[in-house]
Amino acid sequence: MPDTAISTRALVKRYRGITAVDALDFDVRRGEIYGFLGRNGAGKTTTIRMLLGLIRPSGGEITVLGRRIRSGEATVFSRIGFLVETATSYPNLTVRENLDIQRRLTGSAPRSVADSIGLLRLGPYANRRAGQLSLGNKQRLALARALLHSPELLLLDEPANGLDPAGIVEIRELLRSLADERGVTVFMSSHILAEVAHLADRIGIVHDGRLIEESSRDELAAKARAFAAGAYTPEERELALLTLDLERYFLARTGEGPKSGDA
Amino acid sequence: MFGQVLATEFMKLHRSKAPWATLAVLAMMPLGIALFMWIVREPGRAAQLGLLGTKANLAGLEAAWPEYFYMLTLIFGIGGMLLLAFIVAYLFGREYSDATAKNMLALPVGRHWFAVAKLLVAAAWWMTLVVIVIVEAMAIGLAMELPGFSMGLAATGIVHVLLAAGISFLLAPVVAWIAVWSRGEVAPIAFSLVMLALGNLFGKTGWAEWFPYSIVPLLVGMVADPVDTLPAGSYAVLAGTFAVGVAATILQLRFADNAQ
């Protein structure tokens, strides 16, 4: 079994003269969490869409789980779970019915619906129509659908969208445990630095469709610290600490995080 | 796997109001014809109804079973083209308007199966409507005690209605392709309206037998006296339109960019 879960070579996507992804080369190793960091419009979603065969590259090659991705590719998707940009479901169907559709189309066991509902804590909403869910619960439903068939690879585009701080921590822990305990490879895009910094083993920074940097989390953190030492004012550093403290305080007050002094 | 795809396509209609809305629209049609028939049969009361009575008389209708079946065929042919466009636009287009197409297209299922399953759901939906409304229309006609009924006439009338409804379906896959190409529901419905107008226009020319959207109006008597049989060339054109529509929809799903 190859050690690489995702590999792109000279990947290009052009839309009517605009280059959204430009000669992108990267590899994601099996079992790692790879953070794909970039600003809005950097090419993150376009890349994920190409990895899923939803849009055709203008050039280059994509290999996912050892299989070349071409338009209409279907076989490999039994091993991939994904969430692309907005979390969408059939609004007239309940959470359970939406997941049952996924179960049938991925050939999963009937038990998998209840399992994914439990995993994402969607039990109280199982019989609620997807169109009536909050943004955060829609996101949970999309993640439940992505995880339902126990995929080897998760492609997640902005997985924390719409989640409250407690939800973000919960999903972070879930993804970490999937990677550590089940060896699931996670490729997640985000424009939120903290989200990627907390979770990713390696981080690729994409800008204007190009991969401008790729490092392990620790290497990138060291570079960021060195940069911050010279670039930030004491007030900015104070603000960053305040933000962190506020997040911890909020989680503690809402019963999800460490109590005072634990951290 | 195709069985599961088909089952899920039916599941997606669960709690949807669209099937009920299409049933309500089509079920109104025999009632409308019956109203015309009643006005024609009761000229005194028709006069009291003003413009509606005048129009009914101008139409030269007789309140009898042959005319009743003629009107039903017209409705299932022309109304069918529009209502089927709505059904197919809804089934294909809402995957884009609800942004669920991306979930559907990256599954371990060949994309062509979704196109085939959706067209089968559209066919089942349409035929269910047709059967229900034929039963309704027969019940209304019998309740009105229209003259000229015979089993032979009823059988011929129903066959004509089913033929018009069936031929309308042959035009549906092109609508599906427009829905997938435009990623929504508006363009396919607009396309169908334009084609209906063009079909009427071409129907008055010598090309009526060859233009797919004139063939149904020609069959049901919208542009001239209704014809009993279509030329073989018209069936070939309709079969070709169906095949091109199915192939274009599958190729669009398989090879075109499916961004939302």
Short mmCIF file of C-alpha atoms in Angstrom, two decimals:
data_model
loop_
_atom_site.label_atom_id
_atom_site.label_comp_id
_atom_site.label_asym_id
_atom_site.label_seq_id
_atom_site.Cartn_x
_atom_site.Cartn_y
_atom_site.Cartn_z
CA MET A 1 0.00 0.00 0.00
CA PRO A 2 1.56 3.35 -0.98
CA ASP A 3 2.51 5.70 1.83
CA THR A 4 0.87 8.65 0.09
CA ALA A 5 -2.87 9.28 0.39
CA ILE A 6 -3.01 12.30 -1.92
CA SER A 7 -0.56 13.42 -4.53
CA THR A 8 -0.88 16.28 -6.98
CA ARG A 9 1.59 17.14 -9.70
CA ALA A 10 1.57 20.43 -11.64
CA LEU A 11 -2.14 20.77 -10.89
CA VAL A 12 -3.73 23.71 -12.68
CA LYS A 13 -7.25 25.05 -12.90
CA ARG A 14 -8.16 28.02 -15.03
CA TYR A 15 -11.59 29.64 -15.27
CA ARG A 16 -12.04 31.91 -18.28
CA GLY A 17 -8.50 33.23 -18.10
CA ILE A 18 -8.30 33.33 -14.29
CA THR A 19 -5.87 30.85 -12.78
CA ALA A 20 -7.44 29.55 -9.58
CA VAL A 21 -4.87 26.80 -8.98
CA ASP A 22 -1.39 27.18 -10.41
CA ALA A 23 1.10 24.29 -10.74
CA LEU A 24 0.21 22.83 -7.36
CA ASP A 25 2.43 20.00 -6.11
CA PHE A 26 1.84 18.42 -2.74
CA ASP A 27 1.70 15.05 -1.04
CA VAL A 28 -0.35 14.01 1.94
CA ARG A 29 0.93 11.01 3.86
CA ARG A 30 -1.36 8.31 5.09
CA GLY A 31 -2.58 8.80 8.64
CA GLU A 32 -1.59 12.44 8.93
CA ILE A 33 -3.73 15.53 9.31
CA TYR A 34 -2.77 17.98 6.62
CA GLY A 35 -3.89 21.59 7.02
CA PHE A 36 -4.41 23.44 3.77
CA LEU A 37 -4.28 27.04 4.83
CA GLY A 38 -5.09 30.01 2.69
CA ARG A 39 -7.10 33.19 2.43
CA ASN A 40 -10.52 33.31 0.84
CA GLY A 41 -10.07 32.80 -2.91
CA ALA A 42 -6.64 31.20 -2.53
CA GLY A 43 -7.73 28.06 -4.39
CA LYS A 44 -8.53 25.75 -1.47
CA THR A 45 -12.07 24.81 -2.47
CA THR A 46 -11.12 24.49 -6.13
CA THR A 47 -8.37 22.06 -5.14
CA ILE A 48 -10.75 19.95 -3.03
CA ARG A 49 -13.29 19.93 -5.85
CA MET A 50 -10.60 18.64 -8.21
CA LEU A 51 -9.56 15.97 -5.68
CA LEU A 52 -13.19 14.82 -5.67
CA GLY A 53 -13.48 14.85 -9.45
CA LEU A 54 -16.21 17.49 -9.30
CA ILE A 55 -14.29 19.79 -11.61
CA ARG A 56 -11.73 18.91 -14.23
CA PRO A 57 -8.16 20.16 -13.90
CA SER A 58 -6.89 22.32 -16.75
CA GLY A 59 -3.61 20.47 -16.35
CA GLY A 60 -1.62 18.19 -14.10
CA GLU A 61 -2.34 14.96 -12.28
CA ILE A 62 -4.13 13.89 -9.12
CA THR A 63 -3.71 10.55 -7.38
CA VAL A 64 -5.90 9.72 -4.40
CA LEU A 65 -5.43 6.48 -2.45
CA GLY A 66 -3.36 5.13 -5.30
CA ARG A 67 -5.93 5.91 -7.99
CA ARG A 68 -5.71 8.55 -10.71
CA ILE A 69 -8.69 10.88 -10.43
CA ARG A 70 -10.49 11.53 -13.69
CA SER A 71 -13.91 13.01 -14.35
CA GLY A 72 -16.61 10.55 -13.43
CA GLU A 73 -14.29 8.53 -11.18
CA ALA A 74 -16.47 6.61 -8.76
CA THR A 75 -14.70 3.57 -7.31
CA VAL A 76 -12.34 5.36 -4.94
CA PHE A 77 -15.15 7.35 -3.30
CA SER A 78 -16.19 4.35 -1.23
CA ARG A 79 -12.96 5.09 0.72
CA ILE A 80 -13.33 8.87 0.94
CA GLY A 81 -15.52 11.05 3.13
CA PHE A 82 -15.85 14.70 2.30
CA LEU A 83 -17.39 18.01 3.14
CA VAL A 84 -17.15 20.69 0.49
CA GLU A 85 -17.63 24.33 1.45
CA THR A 86 -21.24 24.70 2.62
CA ALA A 87 -22.85 21.88 4.54
CA THR A 88 -25.87 20.93 2.48
CA SER A 89 -28.47 18.20 2.81
CA TYR A 90 -31.95 17.48 1.50
CA PRO A 91 -33.96 20.01 3.50
CA ASN A 92 -37.27 18.12 3.37
CA LEU A 93 -35.69 14.96 4.82
CA THR A 94 -34.80 14.31 8.43
CA VAL A 95 -31.25 13.89 9.69
CA ARG A 96 -31.78 10.12 9.80
CA GLU A 97 -33.23 10.01 6.27
CA ASN A 98 -30.36 12.09 4.88
CA LEU A 99 -27.88 9.68 6.43
CA ASP A 100 -29.86 6.70 5.18
CA ILE A 101 -29.43 8.00 1.63
CA GLN A 102 -25.67 8.14 2.20
CA ARG A 103 -25.73 4.64 3.71
CA ARG A 104 -27.52 3.16 0.73
CA LEU A 105 -25.29 4.87 -1.82
CA THR A 106 -22.07 3.84 -0.08
CA GLY A 107 -23.24 0.28 0.59
CA SER A 108 -22.77 0.70 4.34
CA ALA A 109 -24.38 -1.39 7.07
CA PRO A 110 -27.74 -0.21 8.48
CA ARG A 111 -26.05 0.26 11.87
CA SER A 112 -23.80 2.98 10.42
CA VAL A 113 -26.63 5.56 10.48
CA ALA A 114 -27.12 5.26 14.23
CA ASP A 115 -23.35 5.15 14.77
CA SER A 116 -22.72 8.38 12.89
CA ILE A 117 -25.66 10.08 14.63
CA GLY A 118 -24.10 9.10 17.96
CA LEU A 119 -20.59 10.11 16.92
CA LEU A 120 -21.67 13.63 15.98
CA ARG A 121 -24.15 13.92 18.90
CA LEU A 122 -27.08 14.39 16.59
CA GLY A 123 -29.41 12.12 18.59
CA PRO A 124 -31.81 14.89 19.72
CA TYR A 125 -32.16 16.04 16.11
CA ALA A 126 -32.32 12.66 14.37
CA ASN A 127 -35.95 13.06 13.40
CA ARG A 128 -35.78 16.76 12.65
CA ARG A 129 -35.80 17.95 9.06
CA ALA A 130 -32.37 19.05 7.85
CA GLY A 131 -33.84 22.35 6.67
CA GLN A 132 -34.83 23.18 10.25
CA LEU A 133 -31.38 22.63 11.76
CA SER A 134 -29.09 25.38 12.98
CA LEU A 135 -25.99 26.13 10.93
CA GLY A 136 -23.83 24.24 13.43
CA ASN A 137 -26.04 21.15 13.35
CA LYS A 138 -26.13 21.25 9.55
CA GLN A 139 -22.35 21.14 9.72
CA ARG A 140 -22.54 18.17 12.12
CA LEU A 141 -24.89 16.40 9.74
CA ALA A 142 -22.47 16.99 6.85
CA LEU A 143 -19.64 15.58 8.97
CA ALA A 144 -21.80 12.61 9.98
CA ARG A 145 -22.41 11.93 6.29
CA ALA A 146 -18.68 12.20 5.59
CA LEU A 147 -17.86 9.70 8.35
CA LEU A 148 -20.77 7.29 7.89
CA HIS A 149 -18.98 4.76 5.69
CA SER A 150 -15.77 4.73 7.79
CA PRO A 151 -13.57 6.30 5.11
CA GLU A 152 -9.77 6.01 4.98
CA LEU A 153 -9.48 9.62 3.84
CA LEU A 154 -11.42 12.70 4.86
CA LEU A 155 -11.43 15.76 2.61
CA LEU A 156 -12.85 18.59 4.67
CA ASP A 157 -13.34 22.10 3.38
CA GLU A 158 -13.67 24.53 6.28
CA PRO A 159 -15.00 21.86 8.69
CA ALA A 160 -15.50 24.34 11.55
CA ASN A 161 -17.90 26.55 9.58
CA GLY A 162 -20.90 27.49 11.69
CA LEU A 163 -19.76 25.59 14.79
CA ASP A 164 -19.64 27.28 18.17
CA PRO A 165 -16.37 27.14 20.17
CA ALA A 166 -17.45 23.99 22.00
CA GLY A 167 -18.38 22.37 18.69
CA ILE A 168 -15.04 23.34 17.19
CA VAL A 169 -13.19 21.70 20.09
CA GLU A 170 -15.38 18.59 19.83
CA ILE A 171 -14.77 18.21 16.08
CA ARG A 172 -11.08 18.87 16.58
CA GLU A 173 -10.89 16.04 19.13
CA LEU A 174 -12.94 13.76 16.90
CA LEU A 175 -10.64 14.30 13.91
CA ARG A 176 -7.57 13.83 16.08
CA SER A 177 -8.88 10.55 17.43
CA LEU A 178 -9.83 9.34 13.94
CA ALA A 179 -6.27 9.99 12.78
CA ASP A 180 -4.58 8.56 15.88
CA GLU A 181 -6.81 5.56 16.58
CA ARG A 182 -8.08 4.54 13.16
CA GLY A 183 -5.31 5.85 10.94
CA VAL A 184 -7.69 8.04 8.97
CA THR A 185 -5.94 10.59 6.77
CA VAL A 186 -7.44 14.07 7.07
CA PHE A 187 -6.97 16.80 4.49
CA MET A 188 -8.62 19.93 5.79
CA SER A 189 -8.71 23.38 4.33
CA SER A 190 -9.26 26.47 6.39
CA HIS A 191 -8.62 30.16 6.44
CA ILE A 192 -8.67 30.13 10.25
CA LEU A 193 -5.14 29.88 11.57
CA ALA A 194 -6.08 28.64 15.04
CA GLU A 195 -8.11 25.77 13.64
CA VAL A 196 -5.23 24.47 11.56
CA ALA A 197 -2.60 25.21 14.19
CA HIS A 198 -4.47 23.13 16.80
CA LEU A 199 -4.94 20.09 14.64
CA ALA A 200 -2.66 19.67 11.63
CA ASP A 201 0.53 17.60 11.65
CA ARG A 202 1.71 19.39 8.53
CA ILE A 203 0.53 22.64 7.04
CA GLY A 204 0.61 23.86 3.47
CA ILE A 205 0.02 27.53 2.83
CA VAL A 206 -1.63 28.26 -0.49
CA HIS A 207 -1.79 31.73 -1.98
CA ASP A 208 -3.04 32.75 -5.42
CA GLY A 209 -3.36 29.07 -6.29
CA ARG A 210 0.28 28.26 -5.46
CA LEU A 211 1.72 26.37 -2.52
CA ILE A 212 4.06 28.96 -1.04
CA GLU A 213 5.11 27.04 2.07
CA GLU A 214 4.86 23.57 3.53
CA SER A 215 6.09 22.68 7.00
CA SER A 216 5.31 20.58 10.02
CA ARG A 217 3.16 22.34 12.60
CA ASP A 218 6.11 22.72 14.98
CA GLU A 219 8.37 24.17 12.28
CA LEU A 220 5.70 26.61 11.22
CA ALA A 221 4.98 27.57 14.83
CA ALA A 222 8.68 28.26 15.40
CA LYS A 223 8.81 30.43 12.27
CA ALA A 224 5.66 32.25 13.37
CA ARG A 225 7.09 32.87 16.84
CA ALA A 226 10.33 34.23 15.41
CA PHE A 227 8.37 36.44 13.06
CA ALA A 228 6.02 37.62 15.80
CA ALA A 229 8.87 38.52 18.12
CA GLY A 230 9.90 41.27 15.79
CA ALA A 231 6.63 42.11 14.14
CA TYR A 232 4.10 42.42 16.97
CA THR A 233 3.69 45.19 19.43
CA PRO A 234 3.19 44.29 23.10
CA GLU A 235 -0.48 45.34 22.72
CA GLU A 236 -1.01 42.90 19.86
CA ARG A 237 0.55 40.09 21.86
CA GLU A 238 -1.70 41.03 24.79
CA LEU A 239 -4.74 40.84 22.49
CA ALA A 240 -3.73 37.40 21.26
CA LEU A 241 -3.44 36.12 24.84
CA LEU A 242 -6.77 37.73 25.72
CA THR A 243 -8.44 35.91 22.81
CA LEU A 244 -7.02 32.61 24.01
CA ASP A 245 -8.13 33.28 27.59
CA LEU A 246 -11.61 34.22 26.41
CA GLU A 247 -11.91 30.95 24.49
CA ARG A 248 -10.87 28.94 27.56
CA TYR A 249 -13.17 30.92 29.84
CA PHE A 250 -16.12 30.46 27.47
CA LEU A 251 -15.55 26.72 27.24
CA ALA A 252 -15.24 26.43 31.03
CA ARG A 253 -18.44 28.43 31.61
CA THR A 254 -20.37 26.32 29.13
CA GLY A 255 -19.13 23.09 30.69
CA GLU A 256 -17.00 21.94 27.77
CA GLY A 257 -13.50 23.00 28.68
CA PRO A 258 -10.96 22.96 31.51
CA LYS A 259 -11.91 24.60 34.80
CA SER A 260 -10.00 27.58 36.16
CA GLY A 261 -6.40 26.71 36.75
CA ASP A 262 -6.53 23.43 34.80
CA ALA A 263 -4.97 24.97 31.73
CA MET B 1 -26.46 -0.62 -6.81
CA PHE B 2 -28.87 0.88 -9.33
CA GLY B 3 -31.77 -0.31 -7.16
CA GLN B 4 -30.39 1.71 -4.25
CA VAL B 5 -29.92 4.78 -6.47
CA LEU B 6 -33.50 4.49 -7.66
CA ALA B 7 -34.76 4.00 -4.09
CA THR B 8 -32.90 7.08 -2.87
CA GLU B 9 -34.26 9.17 -5.73
CA PHE B 10 -37.78 8.25 -4.61
CA MET B 11 -36.79 8.95 -0.98
CA LYS B 12 -35.74 12.48 -1.94
CA LEU B 13 -39.39 13.21 -2.82
CA HIS B 14 -40.53 12.33 0.69
CA ARG B 15 -42.45 15.29 2.20
CA SER B 16 -41.89 17.33 -0.96
CA LYS B 17 -44.86 19.44 -1.98
CA ALA B 18 -43.95 19.31 -5.67
CA PRO B 19 -45.77 16.03 -6.53
CA TRP B 20 -48.92 17.32 -4.86
CA ALA B 21 -48.63 20.65 -6.65
CA THR B 22 -48.33 18.95 -10.05
CA LEU B 23 -51.28 16.70 -9.22
CA ALA B 24 -53.37 19.73 -8.22
CA VAL B 25 -52.52 21.53 -11.48
CA LEU B 26 -53.25 18.56 -13.73
CA ALA B 27 -56.38 17.56 -11.79
CA MET B 28 -57.81 21.04 -12.41
CA MET B 29 -57.73 20.47 -16.17
CA PRO B 30 -60.64 17.98 -16.51
CA LEU B 31 -62.64 20.22 -14.21
CA GLY B 32 -61.93 23.14 -16.56
CA ILE B 33 -62.99 21.11 -19.60
CA ALA B 34 -66.10 19.97 -17.75
CA LEU B 35 -66.95 23.59 -17.01
CA PHE B 36 -66.69 24.43 -20.72
CA MET B 37 -68.83 21.43 -21.60
CA TRP B 38 -71.44 22.43 -19.06
CA ILE B 39 -71.55 26.00 -20.42
CA VAL B 40 -71.94 24.72 -23.99
CA ARG B 41 -74.71 22.37 -22.90
CA GLU B 42 -76.52 25.10 -21.01
CA PRO B 43 -76.49 28.07 -23.46
CA GLY B 44 -78.97 30.02 -21.36
CA ARG B 45 -76.74 29.94 -18.34
CA ALA B 46 -73.70 30.40 -20.59
CA ALA B 47 -75.11 33.72 -21.79
CA GLN B 48 -75.46 34.84 -18.20
CA LEU B 49 -71.75 34.14 -17.72
CA GLY B 50 -70.74 36.79 -20.30
CA LEU B 51 -67.25 36.44 -21.81
CA LEU B 52 -66.72 32.90 -20.64
CA GLY B 53 -69.95 31.82 -22.31
CA THR B 54 -69.03 33.63 -25.53
CA LYS B 55 -65.59 32.04 -25.64
CA ALA B 56 -67.04 28.61 -25.05
CA ASN B 57 -69.45 29.05 -27.91
CA LEU B 58 -66.72 30.48 -30.18
CA ALA B 59 -64.64 27.42 -29.61
CA GLY B 60 -67.30 25.48 -31.49
CA LEU B 61 -67.35 22.79 -28.86
CA GLU B 62 -69.99 20.15 -28.52
CA ALA B 63 -70.68 18.80 -25.08
CA ALA B 64 -70.02 15.20 -26.06
CA TRP B 65 -67.49 12.45 -25.35
CA PRO B 66 -65.47 12.77 -28.62
CA GLU B 67 -64.84 16.48 -27.94
CA TYR B 68 -64.15 15.72 -24.29
CA PHE B 69 -61.42 13.24 -25.25
CA TYR B 70 -60.06 15.66 -27.85
CA MET B 71 -59.65 18.31 -25.14
CA LEU B 72 -58.12 15.80 -22.73
CA THR B 73 -55.53 14.75 -25.33
CA LEU B 74 -54.71 18.41 -25.93
CA ILE B 75 -54.16 18.96 -22.23
CA PHE B 76 -52.02 15.88 -21.71
CA GLY B 77 -49.95 16.74 -24.77
CA ILE B 78 -49.38 20.46 -24.30
CA GLY B 79 -49.84 20.60 -20.54
CA GLY B 80 -47.67 17.52 -20.32
CA MET B 81 -44.79 19.23 -22.09
CA LEU B 82 -44.86 22.03 -19.54
CA LEU B 83 -45.65 19.98 -16.46
CA LEU B 84 -43.00 17.41 -17.35
CA ALA B 85 -40.52 20.25 -17.81
CA PHE B 86 -41.33 21.34 -14.27
CA ILE B 87 -41.00 17.78 -12.92
CA VAL B 88 -37.67 17.14 -14.65
CA ALA B 89 -36.34 20.61 -13.79
CA TYR B 90 -37.26 19.95 -10.17
CA LEU B 91 -35.63 16.51 -10.02
CA PHE B 92 -32.38 17.56 -11.68
CA GLY B 93 -32.23 21.27 -10.92
CA ARG B 94 -32.91 21.20 -7.22
CA GLU B 95 -29.71 19.21 -6.64
CA TYR B 96 -28.01 22.44 -7.66
CA SER B 97 -30.38 24.95 -6.03
CA ASP B 98 -30.13 22.98 -2.76
CA ALA B 99 -26.36 22.57 -3.39
CA THR B 100 -26.59 18.80 -2.91
CA ALA B 101 -25.22 17.91 -6.37
CA LYS B 102 -21.66 17.89 -5.02
CA ASN B 103 -22.67 15.30 -2.41
CA MET B 104 -24.31 13.16 -5.06
CA LEU B 105 -21.54 13.27 -7.65
CA ALA B 106 -18.63 12.22 -5.43
CA LEU B 107 -20.09 8.89 -4.36
CA PRO B 108 -19.02 5.38 -5.32
CA VAL B 109 -21.83 5.25 -7.88
CA GLY B 110 -21.51 5.89 -11.62
CA ARG B 111 -22.98 9.30 -12.37
CA HIS B 112 -24.99 7.92 -15.28
CA TRP B 113 -27.09 5.95 -12.81
CA PHE B 114 -28.32 9.17 -11.23
CA ALA B 115 -29.45 10.48 -14.63
CA VAL B 116 -31.23 7.22 -15.44
CA ALA B 117 -32.83 6.98 -11.98
CA LYS B 118 -34.07 10.56 -12.05
CA LEU B 119 -35.60 10.05 -15.49
CA LEU B 120 -37.31 6.89 -14.25
CA VAL B 121 -38.66 8.79 -11.24
CA ALA B 122 -39.91 11.50 -13.61
CA ALA B 123 -41.60 8.84 -15.75
CA ALA B 124 -43.22 7.19 -12.72
CA TRP B 125 -44.31 10.59 -11.36
CA TRP B 126 -45.77 11.62 -14.71
CA MET B 127 -47.54 8.32 -15.38
CA THR B 128 -49.03 8.32 -11.88
CA LEU B 129 -50.45 11.79 -12.53
CA VAL B 130 -51.76 10.71 -15.93
CA VAL B 131 -53.49 7.61 -14.58
CA ILE B 132 -55.06 9.49 -11.64
CA VAL B 133 -56.30 12.30 -13.86
CA ILE B 134 -57.63 9.92 -16.54
CA VAL B 135 -59.69 8.19 -13.83
CA GLU B 136 -60.83 11.58 -12.58
CA ALA B 137 -61.71 12.72 -16.12
CA MET B 138 -63.71 9.55 -16.82
CA ALA B 139 -65.60 9.96 -13.56
CA ILE B 140 -66.40 13.59 -14.38
CA GLY B 141 -67.51 12.74 -17.93
CA LEU B 142 -69.77 9.94 -16.70
CA ALA B 143 -71.19 12.13 -13.92
CA MET B 144 -72.03 14.80 -16.51
CA GLU B 145 -73.78 12.16 -18.64
CA LEU B 146 -72.12 13.44 -21.81
CA PRO B 147 -73.65 11.89 -24.94
CA GLY B 148 -71.79 9.65 -27.39
CA PHE B 149 -70.08 7.30 -24.96
CA SER B 150 -69.02 3.86 -26.10
CA MET B 151 -66.37 1.47 -24.84
CA GLY B 152 -64.63 1.67 -28.20
CA LEU B 153 -64.52 5.47 -28.07
CA ALA B 154 -63.25 5.40 -24.47
CA ALA B 155 -60.53 2.91 -25.36
CA THR B 156 -59.40 4.96 -28.38
CA GLY B 157 -59.58 8.19 -26.37
CA ILE B 158 -57.50 6.78 -23.52
CA VAL B 159 -54.92 5.38 -25.95
CA HIS B 160 -54.63 8.84 -27.54
CA VAL B 161 -54.20 10.47 -24.15
CA LEU B 162 -51.53 7.94 -23.15
CA LEU B 163 -49.77 8.39 -26.50
CA ALA B 164 -49.71 12.17 -26.07
CA ALA B 165 -48.45 11.78 -22.50
CA GLY B 166 -45.81 9.25 -23.57
CA ILE B 167 -44.57 11.34 -26.47
CA SER B 168 -44.30 14.37 -24.18
CA PHE B 169 -41.94 12.33 -22.02
CA LEU B 170 -39.59 11.74 -24.95
CA LEU B 171 -38.80 15.47 -24.85
CA ALA B 172 -37.99 15.42 -21.10
CA PRO B 173 -34.28 14.38 -21.19
CA VAL B 174 -33.34 17.55 -23.10
CA VAL B 175 -34.90 19.51 -20.23
CA ALA B 176 -32.81 17.43 -17.82
CA TRP B 177 -29.67 18.36 -19.71
CA ILE B 178 -30.58 22.07 -19.59
CA ALA B 179 -31.14 21.74 -15.81
CA VAL B 180 -27.74 20.12 -15.28
CA TRP B 181 -25.98 22.48 -17.69
CA SER B 182 -27.53 25.60 -16.12
CA ARG B 183 -27.33 24.13 -12.58
CA GLY B 184 -30.83 25.11 -11.63
CA GLU B 185 -34.53 25.01 -12.33
CA VAL B 186 -35.30 28.30 -14.07
CA ALA B 187 -33.49 27.77 -17.38
CA PRO B 188 -35.09 24.39 -18.20
CA ILE B 189 -38.58 25.75 -17.56
CA ALA B 190 -37.84 28.85 -19.65
CA PHE B 191 -36.43 26.59 -22.38
CA SER B 192 -39.63 24.55 -22.43
CA LEU B 193 -41.81 27.65 -22.70
CA VAL B 194 -39.73 28.94 -25.62
CA MET B 195 -39.82 25.53 -27.32
CA LEU B 196 -43.60 25.35 -26.88
CA ALA B 197 -43.93 28.73 -28.63
CA LEU B 198 -41.51 27.66 -31.38
CA GLY B 199 -43.35 24.36 -31.70
CA ASN B 200 -46.55 26.25 -32.33
CA LEU B 201 -44.83 28.43 -34.90
CA PHE B 202 -43.21 25.52 -36.75
CA GLY B 203 -46.47 23.60 -36.43
CA LYS B 204 -48.02 25.92 -38.98
CA THR B 205 -45.25 25.19 -41.48
CA GLY B 206 -44.37 22.12 -43.49
CA TRP B 207 -41.64 21.28 -40.95
CA ALA B 208 -44.08 20.37 -38.20
CA GLU B 209 -43.43 16.64 -38.57
CA TRP B 210 -39.69 17.14 -38.19
CA PHE B 211 -39.38 19.65 -35.37
CA PRO B 212 -39.63 17.72 -32.09
CA TYR B 213 -41.53 20.43 -30.28
CA SER B 214 -44.14 20.67 -33.08
CA ILE B 215 -44.89 16.98 -33.11
CA VAL B 216 -46.94 16.91 -29.91
CA PRO B 217 -48.99 20.00 -30.93
CA LEU B 218 -49.49 18.32 -34.32
CA LEU B 219 -50.64 15.05 -32.72
CA VAL B 220 -53.08 16.65 -30.32
CA GLY B 221 -54.55 19.12 -32.81
CA MET B 222 -53.22 22.32 -31.32
CA VAL B 223 -51.96 23.69 -34.65
CA ALA B 224 -54.34 21.90 -37.05
CA ASP B 225 -56.86 19.08 -36.94
CA PRO B 226 -55.51 16.29 -34.74
CA VAL B 227 -53.84 13.44 -36.62
CA ASP B 228 -54.53 9.79 -35.88
CA THR B 229 -51.04 8.60 -36.69
CA LEU B 230 -47.72 10.35 -36.92
CA PRO B 231 -45.35 9.75 -39.82
CA ALA B 232 -42.52 7.34 -39.05
CA GLY B 233 -40.07 10.22 -39.45
CA SER B 234 -41.66 12.03 -36.51
CA TYR B 235 -41.19 9.00 -34.26
CA ALA B 236 -37.56 8.83 -35.40
CA VAL B 237 -37.11 12.53 -34.56
CA LEU B 238 -38.65 12.02 -31.11
CA ALA B 239 -36.55 8.92 -30.45
CA GLY B 240 -33.46 10.84 -31.54
CA THR B 241 -34.35 13.78 -29.29
CA PHE B 242 -34.78 11.39 -26.36
CA ALA B 243 -31.46 9.66 -27.02
CA VAL B 244 -29.57 12.93 -27.47
CA GLY B 245 -31.11 14.31 -24.26
CA VAL B 246 -30.14 11.25 -22.21
CA ALA B 247 -26.61 11.17 -23.64
CA ALA B 248 -26.10 14.93 -23.14
CA THR B 249 -27.28 14.73 -19.52
CA ILE B 250 -24.96 11.82 -18.73
CA LEU B 251 -21.98 13.44 -20.48
CA GLN B 252 -22.65 16.74 -18.70
CA LEU B 253 -22.72 15.01 -15.31
CA ARG B 254 -19.64 12.96 -16.10
CA PHE B 255 -17.31 15.37 -17.86
CA ALA B 256 -18.38 18.96 -17.21
CA ASP B 257 -17.31 20.98 -14.18
CA ASN B 258 -19.87 20.47 -11.46
CA ALA B 259 -19.12 23.47 -9.33
CA GLN B 260 -21.97 25.18 -7.50
#
